[in-house]
CSV table of C-alpha atoms in Angstrom, one decimal:
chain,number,residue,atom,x,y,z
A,1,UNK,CA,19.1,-20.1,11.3
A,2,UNK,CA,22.6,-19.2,12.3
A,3,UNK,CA,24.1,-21.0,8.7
A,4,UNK,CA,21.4,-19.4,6.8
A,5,UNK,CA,22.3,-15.8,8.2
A,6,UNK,CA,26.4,-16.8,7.6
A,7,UNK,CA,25.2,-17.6,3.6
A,8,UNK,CA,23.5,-14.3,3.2
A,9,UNK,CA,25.2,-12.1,5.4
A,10,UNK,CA,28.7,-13.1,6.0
A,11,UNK,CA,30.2,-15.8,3.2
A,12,UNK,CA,29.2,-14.2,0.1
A,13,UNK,CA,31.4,-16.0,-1.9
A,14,UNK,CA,29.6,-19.2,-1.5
A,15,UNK,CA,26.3,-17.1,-2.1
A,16,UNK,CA,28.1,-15.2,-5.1
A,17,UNK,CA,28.6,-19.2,-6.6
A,18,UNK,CA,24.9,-19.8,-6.0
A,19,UNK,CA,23.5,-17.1,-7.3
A,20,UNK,CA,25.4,-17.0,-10.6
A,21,UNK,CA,24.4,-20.6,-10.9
A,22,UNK,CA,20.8,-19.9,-10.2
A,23,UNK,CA,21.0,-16.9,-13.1
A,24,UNK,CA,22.0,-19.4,-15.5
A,25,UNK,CA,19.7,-21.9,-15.2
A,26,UNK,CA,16.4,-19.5,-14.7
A,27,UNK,CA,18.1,-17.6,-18.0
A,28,UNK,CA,18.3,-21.0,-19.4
A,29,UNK,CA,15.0,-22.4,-18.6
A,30,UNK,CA,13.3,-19.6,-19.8
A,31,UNK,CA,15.2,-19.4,-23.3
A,32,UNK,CA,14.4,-22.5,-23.6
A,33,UNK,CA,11.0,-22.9,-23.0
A,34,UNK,CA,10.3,-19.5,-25.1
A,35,UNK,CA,12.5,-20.0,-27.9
A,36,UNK,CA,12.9,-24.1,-28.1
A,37,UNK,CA,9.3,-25.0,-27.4
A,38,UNK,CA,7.3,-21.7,-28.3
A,39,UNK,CA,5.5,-21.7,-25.3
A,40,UNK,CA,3.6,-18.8,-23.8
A,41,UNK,CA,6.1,-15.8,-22.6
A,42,UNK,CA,3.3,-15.1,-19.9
A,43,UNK,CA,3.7,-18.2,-18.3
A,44,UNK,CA,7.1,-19.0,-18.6
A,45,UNK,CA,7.8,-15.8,-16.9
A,46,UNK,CA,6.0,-17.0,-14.2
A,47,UNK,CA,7.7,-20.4,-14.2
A,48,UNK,CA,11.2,-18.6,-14.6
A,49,UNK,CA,10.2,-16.9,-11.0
A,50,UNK,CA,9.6,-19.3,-9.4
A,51,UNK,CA,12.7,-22.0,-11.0
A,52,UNK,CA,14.7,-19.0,-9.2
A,53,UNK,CA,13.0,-19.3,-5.9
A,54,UNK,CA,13.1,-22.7,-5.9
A,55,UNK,CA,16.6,-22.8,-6.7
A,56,UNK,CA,17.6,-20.2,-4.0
A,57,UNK,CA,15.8,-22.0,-1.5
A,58,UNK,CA,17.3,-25.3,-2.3
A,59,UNK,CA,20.8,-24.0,-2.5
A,60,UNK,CA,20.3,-22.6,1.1
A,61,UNK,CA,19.0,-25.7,2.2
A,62,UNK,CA,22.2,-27.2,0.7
A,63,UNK,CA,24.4,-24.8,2.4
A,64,UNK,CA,22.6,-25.3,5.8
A,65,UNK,CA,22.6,-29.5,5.8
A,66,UNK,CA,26.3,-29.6,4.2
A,67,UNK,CA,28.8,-30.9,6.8
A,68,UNK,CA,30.1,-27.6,8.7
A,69,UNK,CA,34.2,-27.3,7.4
A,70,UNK,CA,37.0,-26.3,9.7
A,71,UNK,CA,37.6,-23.0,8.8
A,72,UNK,CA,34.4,-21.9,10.3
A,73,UNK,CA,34.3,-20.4,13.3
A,74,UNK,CA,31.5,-20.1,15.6
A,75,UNK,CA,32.2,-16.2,16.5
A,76,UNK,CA,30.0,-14.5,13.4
A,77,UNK,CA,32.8,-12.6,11.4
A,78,UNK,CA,31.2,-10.1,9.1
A,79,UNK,CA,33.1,-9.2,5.3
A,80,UNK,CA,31.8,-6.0,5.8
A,81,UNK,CA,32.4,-4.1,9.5
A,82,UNK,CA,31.3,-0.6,8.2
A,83,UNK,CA,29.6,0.6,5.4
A,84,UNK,CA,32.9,2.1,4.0
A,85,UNK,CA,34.3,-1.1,3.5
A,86,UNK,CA,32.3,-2.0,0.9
A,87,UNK,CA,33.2,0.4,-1.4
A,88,UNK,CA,37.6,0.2,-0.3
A,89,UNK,CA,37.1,-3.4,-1.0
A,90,UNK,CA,35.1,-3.5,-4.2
A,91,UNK,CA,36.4,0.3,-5.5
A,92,UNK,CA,36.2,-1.1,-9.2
A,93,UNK,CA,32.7,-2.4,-8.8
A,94,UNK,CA,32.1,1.3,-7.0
A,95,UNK,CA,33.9,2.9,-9.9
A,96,UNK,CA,31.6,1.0,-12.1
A,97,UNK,CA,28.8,1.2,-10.6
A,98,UNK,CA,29.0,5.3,-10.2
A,99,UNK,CA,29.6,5.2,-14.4
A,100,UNK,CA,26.7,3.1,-15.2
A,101,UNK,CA,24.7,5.2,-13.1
A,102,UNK,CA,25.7,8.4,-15.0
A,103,UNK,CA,25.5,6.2,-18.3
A,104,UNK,CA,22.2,5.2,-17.1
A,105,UNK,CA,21.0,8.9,-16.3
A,106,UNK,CA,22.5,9.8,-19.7
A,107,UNK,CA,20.9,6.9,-21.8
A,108,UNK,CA,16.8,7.7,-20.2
A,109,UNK,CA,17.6,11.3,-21.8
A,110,UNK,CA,18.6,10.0,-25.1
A,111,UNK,CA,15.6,7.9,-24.9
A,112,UNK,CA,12.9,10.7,-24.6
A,113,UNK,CA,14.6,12.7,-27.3
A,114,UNK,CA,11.8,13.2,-29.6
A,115,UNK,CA,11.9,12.0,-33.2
A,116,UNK,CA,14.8,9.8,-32.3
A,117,UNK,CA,16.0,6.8,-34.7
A,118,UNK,CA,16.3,4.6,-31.3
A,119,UNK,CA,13.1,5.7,-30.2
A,120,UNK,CA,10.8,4.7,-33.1
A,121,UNK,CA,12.7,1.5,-33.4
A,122,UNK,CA,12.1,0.7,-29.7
A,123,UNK,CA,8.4,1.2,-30.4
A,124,UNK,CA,8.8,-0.8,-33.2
A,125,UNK,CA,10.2,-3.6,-30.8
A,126,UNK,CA,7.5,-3.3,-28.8
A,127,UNK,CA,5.1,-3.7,-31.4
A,128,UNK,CA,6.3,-6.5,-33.0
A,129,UNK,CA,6.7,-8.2,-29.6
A,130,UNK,CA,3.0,-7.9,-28.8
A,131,UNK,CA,2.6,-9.2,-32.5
A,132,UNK,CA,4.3,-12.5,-31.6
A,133,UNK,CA,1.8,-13.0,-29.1
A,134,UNK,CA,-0.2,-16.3,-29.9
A,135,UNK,CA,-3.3,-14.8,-28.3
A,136,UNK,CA,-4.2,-11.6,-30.0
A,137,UNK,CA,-6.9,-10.5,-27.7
A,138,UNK,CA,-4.7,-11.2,-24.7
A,139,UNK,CA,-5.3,-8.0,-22.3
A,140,UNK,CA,-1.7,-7.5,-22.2
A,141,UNK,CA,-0.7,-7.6,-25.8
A,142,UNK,CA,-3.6,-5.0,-26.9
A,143,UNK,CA,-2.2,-2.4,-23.9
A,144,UNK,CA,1.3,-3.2,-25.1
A,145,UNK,CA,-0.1,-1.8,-28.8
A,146,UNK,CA,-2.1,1.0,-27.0
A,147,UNK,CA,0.6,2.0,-25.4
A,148,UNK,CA,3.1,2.0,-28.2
A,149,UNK,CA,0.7,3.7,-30.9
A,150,UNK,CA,0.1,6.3,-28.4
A,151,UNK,CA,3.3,6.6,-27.5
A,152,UNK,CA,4.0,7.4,-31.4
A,153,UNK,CA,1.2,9.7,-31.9
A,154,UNK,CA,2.5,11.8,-28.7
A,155,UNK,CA,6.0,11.7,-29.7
A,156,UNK,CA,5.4,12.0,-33.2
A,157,UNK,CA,7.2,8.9,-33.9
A,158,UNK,CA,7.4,7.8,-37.2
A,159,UNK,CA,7.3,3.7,-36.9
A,160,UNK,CA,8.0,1.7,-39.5
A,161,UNK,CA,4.8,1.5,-42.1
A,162,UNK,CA,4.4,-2.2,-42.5
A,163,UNK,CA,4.7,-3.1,-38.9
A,164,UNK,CA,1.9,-0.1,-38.0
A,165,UNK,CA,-0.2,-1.1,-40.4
A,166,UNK,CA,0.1,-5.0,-39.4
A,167,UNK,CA,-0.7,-4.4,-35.7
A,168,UNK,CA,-3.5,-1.5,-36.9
A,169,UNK,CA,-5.3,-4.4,-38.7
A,170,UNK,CA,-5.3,-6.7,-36.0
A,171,UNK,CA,-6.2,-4.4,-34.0
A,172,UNK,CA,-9.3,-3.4,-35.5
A,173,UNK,CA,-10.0,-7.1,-36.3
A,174,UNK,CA,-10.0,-8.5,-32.9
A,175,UNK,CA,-12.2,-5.3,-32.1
A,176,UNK,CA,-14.8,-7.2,-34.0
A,177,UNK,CA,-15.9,-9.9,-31.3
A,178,UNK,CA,-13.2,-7.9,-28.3
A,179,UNK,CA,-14.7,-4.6,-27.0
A,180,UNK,CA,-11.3,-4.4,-24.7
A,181,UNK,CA,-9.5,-3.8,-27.8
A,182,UNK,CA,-11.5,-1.2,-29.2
A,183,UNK,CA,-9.1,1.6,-27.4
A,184,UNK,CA,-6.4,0.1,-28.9
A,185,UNK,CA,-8.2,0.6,-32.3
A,186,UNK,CA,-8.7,4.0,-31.8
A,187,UNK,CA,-5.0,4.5,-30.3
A,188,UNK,CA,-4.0,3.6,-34.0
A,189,UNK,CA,-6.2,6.2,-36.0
A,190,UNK,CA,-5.5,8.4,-34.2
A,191,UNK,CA,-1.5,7.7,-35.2
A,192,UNK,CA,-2.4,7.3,-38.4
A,193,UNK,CA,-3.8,10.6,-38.9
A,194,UNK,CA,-0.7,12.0,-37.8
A,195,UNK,CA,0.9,10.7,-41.0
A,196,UNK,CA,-0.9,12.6,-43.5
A,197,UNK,CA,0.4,15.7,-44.1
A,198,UNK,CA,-1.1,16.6,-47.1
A,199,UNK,CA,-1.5,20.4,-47.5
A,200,UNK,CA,-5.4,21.6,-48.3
A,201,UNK,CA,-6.6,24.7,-50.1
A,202,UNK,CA,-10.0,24.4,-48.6
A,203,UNK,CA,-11.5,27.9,-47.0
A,204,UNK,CA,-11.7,27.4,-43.3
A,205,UNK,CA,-14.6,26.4,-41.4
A,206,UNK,CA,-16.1,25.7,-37.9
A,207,UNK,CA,-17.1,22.8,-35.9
A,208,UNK,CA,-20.8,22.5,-35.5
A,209,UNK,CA,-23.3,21.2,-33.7
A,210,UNK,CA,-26.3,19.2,-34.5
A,211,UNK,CA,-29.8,18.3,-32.2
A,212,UNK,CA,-31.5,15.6,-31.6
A,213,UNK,CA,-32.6,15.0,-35.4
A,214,UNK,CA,-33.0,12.4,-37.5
A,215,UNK,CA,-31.0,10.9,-40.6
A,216,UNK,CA,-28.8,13.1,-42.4
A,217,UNK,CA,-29.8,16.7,-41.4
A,218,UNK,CA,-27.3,18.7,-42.3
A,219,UNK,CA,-24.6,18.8,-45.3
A,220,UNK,CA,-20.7,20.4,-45.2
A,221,UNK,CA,-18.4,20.6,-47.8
A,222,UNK,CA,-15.8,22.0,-49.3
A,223,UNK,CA,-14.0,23.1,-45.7
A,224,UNK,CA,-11.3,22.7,-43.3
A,225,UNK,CA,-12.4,22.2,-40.1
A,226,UNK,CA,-9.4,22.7,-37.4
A,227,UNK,CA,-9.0,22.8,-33.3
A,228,UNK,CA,-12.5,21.5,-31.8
A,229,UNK,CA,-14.3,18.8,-31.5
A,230,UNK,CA,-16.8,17.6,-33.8
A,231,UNK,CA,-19.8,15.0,-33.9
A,232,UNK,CA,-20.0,12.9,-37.1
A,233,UNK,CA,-23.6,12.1,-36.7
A,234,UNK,CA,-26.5,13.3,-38.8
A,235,UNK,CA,-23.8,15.0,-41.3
A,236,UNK,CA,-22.8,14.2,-44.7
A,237,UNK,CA,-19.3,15.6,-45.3
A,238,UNK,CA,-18.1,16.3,-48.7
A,239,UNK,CA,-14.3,17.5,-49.3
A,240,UNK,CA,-14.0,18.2,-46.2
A,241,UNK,CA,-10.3,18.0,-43.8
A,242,UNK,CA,-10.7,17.6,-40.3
A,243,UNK,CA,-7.3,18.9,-38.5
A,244,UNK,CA,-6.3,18.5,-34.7
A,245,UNK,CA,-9.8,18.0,-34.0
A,246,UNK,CA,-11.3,15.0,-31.7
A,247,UNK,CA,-13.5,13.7,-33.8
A,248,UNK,CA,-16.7,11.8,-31.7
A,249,UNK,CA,-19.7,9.3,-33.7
A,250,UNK,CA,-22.1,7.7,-31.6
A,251,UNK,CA,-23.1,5.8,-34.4
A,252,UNK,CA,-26.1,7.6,-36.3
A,253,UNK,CA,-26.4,7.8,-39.8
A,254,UNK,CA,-23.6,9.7,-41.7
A,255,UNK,CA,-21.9,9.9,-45.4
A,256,UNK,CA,-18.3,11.1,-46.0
A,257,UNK,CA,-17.4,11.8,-49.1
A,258,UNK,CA,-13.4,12.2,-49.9
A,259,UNK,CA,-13.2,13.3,-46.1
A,260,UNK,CA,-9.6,13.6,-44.7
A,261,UNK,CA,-8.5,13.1,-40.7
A,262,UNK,CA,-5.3,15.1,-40.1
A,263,UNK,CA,-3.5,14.8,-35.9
A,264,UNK,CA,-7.5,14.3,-35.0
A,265,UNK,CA,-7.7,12.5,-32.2
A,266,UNK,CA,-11.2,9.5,-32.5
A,267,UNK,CA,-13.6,9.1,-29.6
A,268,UNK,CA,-16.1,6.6,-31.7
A,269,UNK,CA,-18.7,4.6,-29.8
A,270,UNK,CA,-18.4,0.6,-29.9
A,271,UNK,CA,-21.5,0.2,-32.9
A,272,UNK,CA,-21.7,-1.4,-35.6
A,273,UNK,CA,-21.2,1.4,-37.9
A,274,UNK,CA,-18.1,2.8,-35.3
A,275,UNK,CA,-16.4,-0.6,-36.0
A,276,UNK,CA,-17.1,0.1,-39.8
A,277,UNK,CA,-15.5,3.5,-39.4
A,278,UNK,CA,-12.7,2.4,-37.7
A,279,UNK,CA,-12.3,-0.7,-40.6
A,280,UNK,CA,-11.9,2.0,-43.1
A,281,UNK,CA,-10.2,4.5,-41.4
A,282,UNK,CA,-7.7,1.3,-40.5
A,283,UNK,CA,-6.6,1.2,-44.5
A,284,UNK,CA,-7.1,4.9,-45.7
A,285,UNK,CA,-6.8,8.7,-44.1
A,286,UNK,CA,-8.9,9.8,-47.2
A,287,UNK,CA,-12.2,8.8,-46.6
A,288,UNK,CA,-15.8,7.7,-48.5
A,289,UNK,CA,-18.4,5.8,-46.9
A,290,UNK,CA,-21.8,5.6,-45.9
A,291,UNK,CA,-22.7,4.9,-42.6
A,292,UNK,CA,-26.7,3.9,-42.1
A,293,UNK,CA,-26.6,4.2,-38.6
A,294,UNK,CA,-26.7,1.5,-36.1
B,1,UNK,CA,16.3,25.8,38.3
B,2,UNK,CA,17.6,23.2,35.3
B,3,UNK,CA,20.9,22.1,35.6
B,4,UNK,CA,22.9,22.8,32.2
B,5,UNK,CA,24.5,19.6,32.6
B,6,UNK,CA,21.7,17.5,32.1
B,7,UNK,CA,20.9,18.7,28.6
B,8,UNK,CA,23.8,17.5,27.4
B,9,UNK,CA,23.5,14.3,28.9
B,10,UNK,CA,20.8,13.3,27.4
B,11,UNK,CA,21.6,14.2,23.8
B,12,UNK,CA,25.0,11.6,24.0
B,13,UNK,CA,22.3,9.0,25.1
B,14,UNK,CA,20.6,9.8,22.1
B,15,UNK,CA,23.5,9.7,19.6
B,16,UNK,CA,24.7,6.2,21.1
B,17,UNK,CA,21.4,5.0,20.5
B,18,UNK,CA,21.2,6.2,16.9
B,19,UNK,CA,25.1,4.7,16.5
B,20,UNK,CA,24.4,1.1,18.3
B,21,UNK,CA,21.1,1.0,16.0
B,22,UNK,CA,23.4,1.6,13.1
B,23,UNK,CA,26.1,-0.5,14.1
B,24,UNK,CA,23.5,-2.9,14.6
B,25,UNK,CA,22.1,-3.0,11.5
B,26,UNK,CA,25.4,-1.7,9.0
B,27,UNK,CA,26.8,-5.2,8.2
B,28,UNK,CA,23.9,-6.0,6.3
B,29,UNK,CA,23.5,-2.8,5.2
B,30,UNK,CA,26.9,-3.5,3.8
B,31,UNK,CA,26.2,-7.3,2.4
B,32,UNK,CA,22.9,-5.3,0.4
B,33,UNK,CA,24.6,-2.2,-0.8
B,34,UNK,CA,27.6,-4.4,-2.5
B,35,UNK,CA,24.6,-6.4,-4.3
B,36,UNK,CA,22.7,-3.0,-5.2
B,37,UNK,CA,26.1,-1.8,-7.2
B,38,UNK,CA,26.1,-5.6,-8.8
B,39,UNK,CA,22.5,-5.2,-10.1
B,40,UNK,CA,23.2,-2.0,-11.3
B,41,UNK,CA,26.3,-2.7,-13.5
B,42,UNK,CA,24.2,-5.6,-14.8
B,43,UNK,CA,21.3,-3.3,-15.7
B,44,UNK,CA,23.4,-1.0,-17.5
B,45,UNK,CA,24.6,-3.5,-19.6
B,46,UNK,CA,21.0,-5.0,-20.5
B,47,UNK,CA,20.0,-1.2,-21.0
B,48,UNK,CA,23.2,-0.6,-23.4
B,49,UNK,CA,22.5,-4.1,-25.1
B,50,UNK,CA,18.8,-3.1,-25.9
B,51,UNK,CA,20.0,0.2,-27.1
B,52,UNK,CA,21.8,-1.3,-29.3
B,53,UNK,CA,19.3,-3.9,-30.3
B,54,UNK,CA,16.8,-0.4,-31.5
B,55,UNK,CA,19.9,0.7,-33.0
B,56,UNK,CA,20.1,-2.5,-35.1
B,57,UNK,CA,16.3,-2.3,-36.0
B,58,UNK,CA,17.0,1.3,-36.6
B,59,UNK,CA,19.6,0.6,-39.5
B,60,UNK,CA,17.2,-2.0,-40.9
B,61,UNK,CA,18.8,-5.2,-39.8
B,62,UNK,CA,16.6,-8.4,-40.0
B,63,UNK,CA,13.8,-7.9,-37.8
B,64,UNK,CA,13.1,-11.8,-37.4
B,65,UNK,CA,16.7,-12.0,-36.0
B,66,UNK,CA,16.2,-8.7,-33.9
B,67,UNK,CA,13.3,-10.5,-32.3
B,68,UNK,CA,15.3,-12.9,-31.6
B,69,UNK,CA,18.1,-11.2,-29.8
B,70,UNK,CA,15.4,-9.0,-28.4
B,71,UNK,CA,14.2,-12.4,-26.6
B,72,UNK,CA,17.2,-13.5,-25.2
B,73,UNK,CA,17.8,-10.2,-23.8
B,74,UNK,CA,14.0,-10.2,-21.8
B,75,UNK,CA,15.1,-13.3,-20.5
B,76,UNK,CA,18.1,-12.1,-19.3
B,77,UNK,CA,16.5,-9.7,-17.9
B,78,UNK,CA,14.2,-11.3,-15.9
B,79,UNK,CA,16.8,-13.7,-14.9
B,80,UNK,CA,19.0,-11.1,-13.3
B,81,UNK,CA,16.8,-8.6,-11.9
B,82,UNK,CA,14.2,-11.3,-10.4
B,83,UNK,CA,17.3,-13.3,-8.4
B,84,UNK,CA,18.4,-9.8,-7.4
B,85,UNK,CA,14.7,-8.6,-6.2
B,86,UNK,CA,14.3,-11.8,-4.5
B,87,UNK,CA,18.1,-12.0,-2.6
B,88,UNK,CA,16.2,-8.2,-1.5
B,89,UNK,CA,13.1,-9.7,-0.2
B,90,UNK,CA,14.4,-13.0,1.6
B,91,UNK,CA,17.5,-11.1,3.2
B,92,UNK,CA,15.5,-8.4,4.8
B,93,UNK,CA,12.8,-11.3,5.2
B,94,UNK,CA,15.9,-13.1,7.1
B,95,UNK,CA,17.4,-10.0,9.0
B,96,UNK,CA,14.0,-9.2,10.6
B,97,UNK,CA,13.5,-12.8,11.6
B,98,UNK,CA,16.9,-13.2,13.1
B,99,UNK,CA,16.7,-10.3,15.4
B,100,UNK,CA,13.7,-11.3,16.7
């Protein structure tokens, strides 16, 4: 116990050594195995962790069973007798360390500047990571695209077209047979609407509601509809633009005709005619379909 | 009647204990705070790196080789800041058991 607490408390050169050693070869191993040999990033993460546990603990057992040298001394002599110390005897690390903090402080502003270059291409990162997955309904790549299309819709981040529309379509695809990716789905209408910008001439209208009917009960068109929230169900919708509104279908029968979704936001239940929806919605803002109801 | 005397008595018996139970503990207080400025310069580097990497996209550079670079920083990443969490873990892990 006594050589473990002089490795990690009093000769940190030697523990300096190891750990740079260990850093190399976890960085290694896990370049490796990700890179070379494809394998999953999930797991290797996992194995990386524990290579650089396993490693730590064997180069404290090395330190502990290696032959004690002379200039050891059995009175416990500490690098460090006062907290000042460290900072005398390292004052460029301290000096370094004070500027990367500012730099640090300095960089998470940039970062939430909105509209930034650097931010849409970090999203864009993000997205194309959780694209490289191998697994596509994987739990953690379909947050990692929740997160990043809501992230863009929030910030108003434009991301790059082809990569959006990529991950929107898988999205929607693995929604087919996954319900858990069905938010993720949804996350990506509702950035998708924020692109179109087209300007309407329409008269303006409001939301409405309809009761428990049947079929189609009720017909709108030629309106803007702006700032509520709206049911799709048991309407037919003809030139009509929906803007900043959350728009909600349970899955009843509905026909759109020429129907545009401007910032809306999409609460559509998991049916059949939802996922439909959501397939269309997934290539075009300007809509025409007929949904029977499911 | 108190005597004035004993007030102050007791609050030096307080500050020694306060200084012996940071004197006790300051050397590795020391050994952890030299690491935390360590794992900090390396973070800002990894930070400025991937800044740079969004950059890069930013200006249209080849995303295949972005994804690439963007790789080899994760795993950087991971290398560094797991080592450094775990040193954390076992040497407070180590501290605790040795005063016992």
């Amino acid at each position: 116990m006594q050589r473990l607490h002089q490795l990690w408390y009093i000769d940190l050169e030697a523990r300096r050594r190891f750990q740079v050693r260990t850093m190399l070869i976890a960085f290694a191993y896990g370049l490796f195995n990700s890179l070379g040999l494809g394998r999953s990033e999930k797991q290797v993460t996992w194995e990386t962790l524990g290579v650089a546990f396993f490693l730590t603990v064997a180069f404290s057992a090395f330190y502990c069973l290696r032959k004690s040298t002379s200039t050891e001394t059995s009175k416990v002599i500490f690098k460090y007798a006062h907290l000042g110390e460290v900072f005398r005897q390292n004052r460029k690390i301290f000096e370094v360390g004070l500027a990367s903090l500012v730099v640090l402080l300095a960089l998470s502003l940039a970062i939430h500047l909105p509209n930034s270059r650097v931010q849409a291409a970090g999203i864009g990162m993000q997205l194309r990571r959780a694209l490289s997955s191998p697994d596509p309904s994987d739990p953690n790549t379909i947050k990692e695209i929740t997160t990043a299309f809501r992230m863009a819709t929030a910030d108003r981040v434009s991301i790059n077209p082809k990569l959006a529309n990529v991950a929107g379509k898988r999205v929607v695809e693995a929604s087919r047979e996954n319900p858990d990716a069905w938010s993720a789905a949804l996350a990506f209408m509702s950035y998708r609407s924020t692109l179109n910008q087209e300007m309407s001439s329409l008269k303006k209208g409001t939301c409405i509601k309809v009761g428990d009917v049947s079929g189609i009960a009720v017909h709108v068109s030629e309106s803007v509809l702006a700032n509520c929230s709206q049911e799709l169900d048991h309407v037919a919708w003809k030139n009509v633009v929906f803007e900043n509104v959350t728009v909600v279908y349970h899955g009843s029968p509905t026909v759109l005709e020429n129907v545009q979704f401007k910032n809306c936001q999409f609460s559509l239940d998991y049916t059949l005619s939802g996922q439909a929806l959501a397939k269309s919605l997934a290539v075009s803002n300007n809509l025409t379909i007929t949904l029977p109801g499911s | 009647m108190a005597n004035p005397a004993r007030r102050t008595v007791q609050t030096t018996t307080q500050v020694s204990f306060w200084r012996r139970r940071w004197e006790n503990i300051e050397p590795a207080v020391s050994a952890l705070v030299e690491d935390g400025l360590l794992l900090l310069i390396f973070v800002v580097v990894l930070t400025v790196v991937y800044l740079a990497l969004g950059m890069l996209a930013g200006l249209g550079y080849d995303p295949r080789r972005i994804e690439m670079f963007e790789t080899i920083h994760y795993w950087a990443y991971l290398a560094v800041f797991g080592l450094f969490m775990l040193d954390l873990v076992l040497r407070v892990l180590l501290h605790t058991i040795s005063k016992r």
